[in-house]
Short mmCIF file of C-alpha atoms in Angstrom, two decimals:
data_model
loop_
_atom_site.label_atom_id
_atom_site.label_comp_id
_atom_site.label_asym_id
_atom_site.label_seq_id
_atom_site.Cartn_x
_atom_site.Cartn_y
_atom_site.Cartn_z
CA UNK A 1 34.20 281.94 29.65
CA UNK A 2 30.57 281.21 30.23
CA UNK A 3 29.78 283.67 28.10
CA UNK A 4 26.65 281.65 26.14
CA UNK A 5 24.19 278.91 27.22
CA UNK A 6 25.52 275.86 28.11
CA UNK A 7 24.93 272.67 25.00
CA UNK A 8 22.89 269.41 25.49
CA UNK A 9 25.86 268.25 27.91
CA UNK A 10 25.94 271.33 29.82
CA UNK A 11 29.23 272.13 28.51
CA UNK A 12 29.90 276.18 28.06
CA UNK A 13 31.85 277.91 25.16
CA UNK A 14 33.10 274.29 23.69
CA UNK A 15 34.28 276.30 20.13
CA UNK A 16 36.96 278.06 19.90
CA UNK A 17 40.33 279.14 17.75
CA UNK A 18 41.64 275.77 17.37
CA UNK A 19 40.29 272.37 16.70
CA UNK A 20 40.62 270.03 19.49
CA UNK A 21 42.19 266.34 19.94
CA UNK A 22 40.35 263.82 21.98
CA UNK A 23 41.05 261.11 23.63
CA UNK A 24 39.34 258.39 21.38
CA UNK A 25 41.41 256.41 18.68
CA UNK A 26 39.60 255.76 15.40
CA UNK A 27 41.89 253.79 13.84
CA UNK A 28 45.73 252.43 14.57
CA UNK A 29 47.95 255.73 14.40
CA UNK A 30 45.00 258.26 13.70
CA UNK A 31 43.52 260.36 16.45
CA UNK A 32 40.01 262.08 16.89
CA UNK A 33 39.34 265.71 16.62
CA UNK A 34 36.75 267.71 16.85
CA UNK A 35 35.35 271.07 16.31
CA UNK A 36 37.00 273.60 13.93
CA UNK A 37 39.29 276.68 13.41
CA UNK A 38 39.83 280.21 13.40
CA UNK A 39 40.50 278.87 9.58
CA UNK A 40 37.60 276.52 9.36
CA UNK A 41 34.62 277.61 7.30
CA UNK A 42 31.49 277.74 9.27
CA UNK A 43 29.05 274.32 9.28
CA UNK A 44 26.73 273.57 11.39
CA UNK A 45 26.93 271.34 13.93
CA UNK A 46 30.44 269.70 15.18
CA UNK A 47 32.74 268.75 13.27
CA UNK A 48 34.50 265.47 14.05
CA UNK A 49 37.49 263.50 11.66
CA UNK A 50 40.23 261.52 11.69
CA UNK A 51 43.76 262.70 11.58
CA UNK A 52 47.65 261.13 11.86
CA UNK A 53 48.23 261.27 15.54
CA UNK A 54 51.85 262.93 14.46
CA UNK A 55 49.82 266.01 13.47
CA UNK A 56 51.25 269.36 14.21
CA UNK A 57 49.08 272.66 12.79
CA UNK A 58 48.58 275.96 14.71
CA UNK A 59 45.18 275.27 14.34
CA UNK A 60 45.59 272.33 16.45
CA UNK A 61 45.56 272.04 20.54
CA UNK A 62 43.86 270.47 23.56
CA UNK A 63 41.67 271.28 25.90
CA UNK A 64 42.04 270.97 29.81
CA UNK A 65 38.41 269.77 31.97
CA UNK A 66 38.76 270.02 35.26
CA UNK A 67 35.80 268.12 37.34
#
């Protein structure tokens, strides 16, 4: 953790193994997520898209922010 500079919203080590859901709603019954996977190839910059809320992969999680 901390491990790298932090990005342009001071956030530290925001990729990871899974792609992440957040909490914004693009459409009725789809869900945002962002980032990529242990299984993703490698882009630059983030990656954000639209996916059925109902979703389940292994590739697929959450992350917790504590302020």
């Amino acid at each position: 953790v901390a491990t790298s500079q932090p990005n342009a919203l001071g956030l530290y080590d925001i990729l990871g193994n899974v792609e992440e859901w957040t909490d914004n709603e693009t459409v009725a019954g789809l869900g945002q997520v962002v980032g990529g996977s242990v299984t993703s190839p490698a882009a630059p910059g983030l990656l954000v898209r639209s996916v059925n809320k109902r979703e389940k992969r292994r590739t697929l999680g959450f992350r917790i922010i504590v302020d």
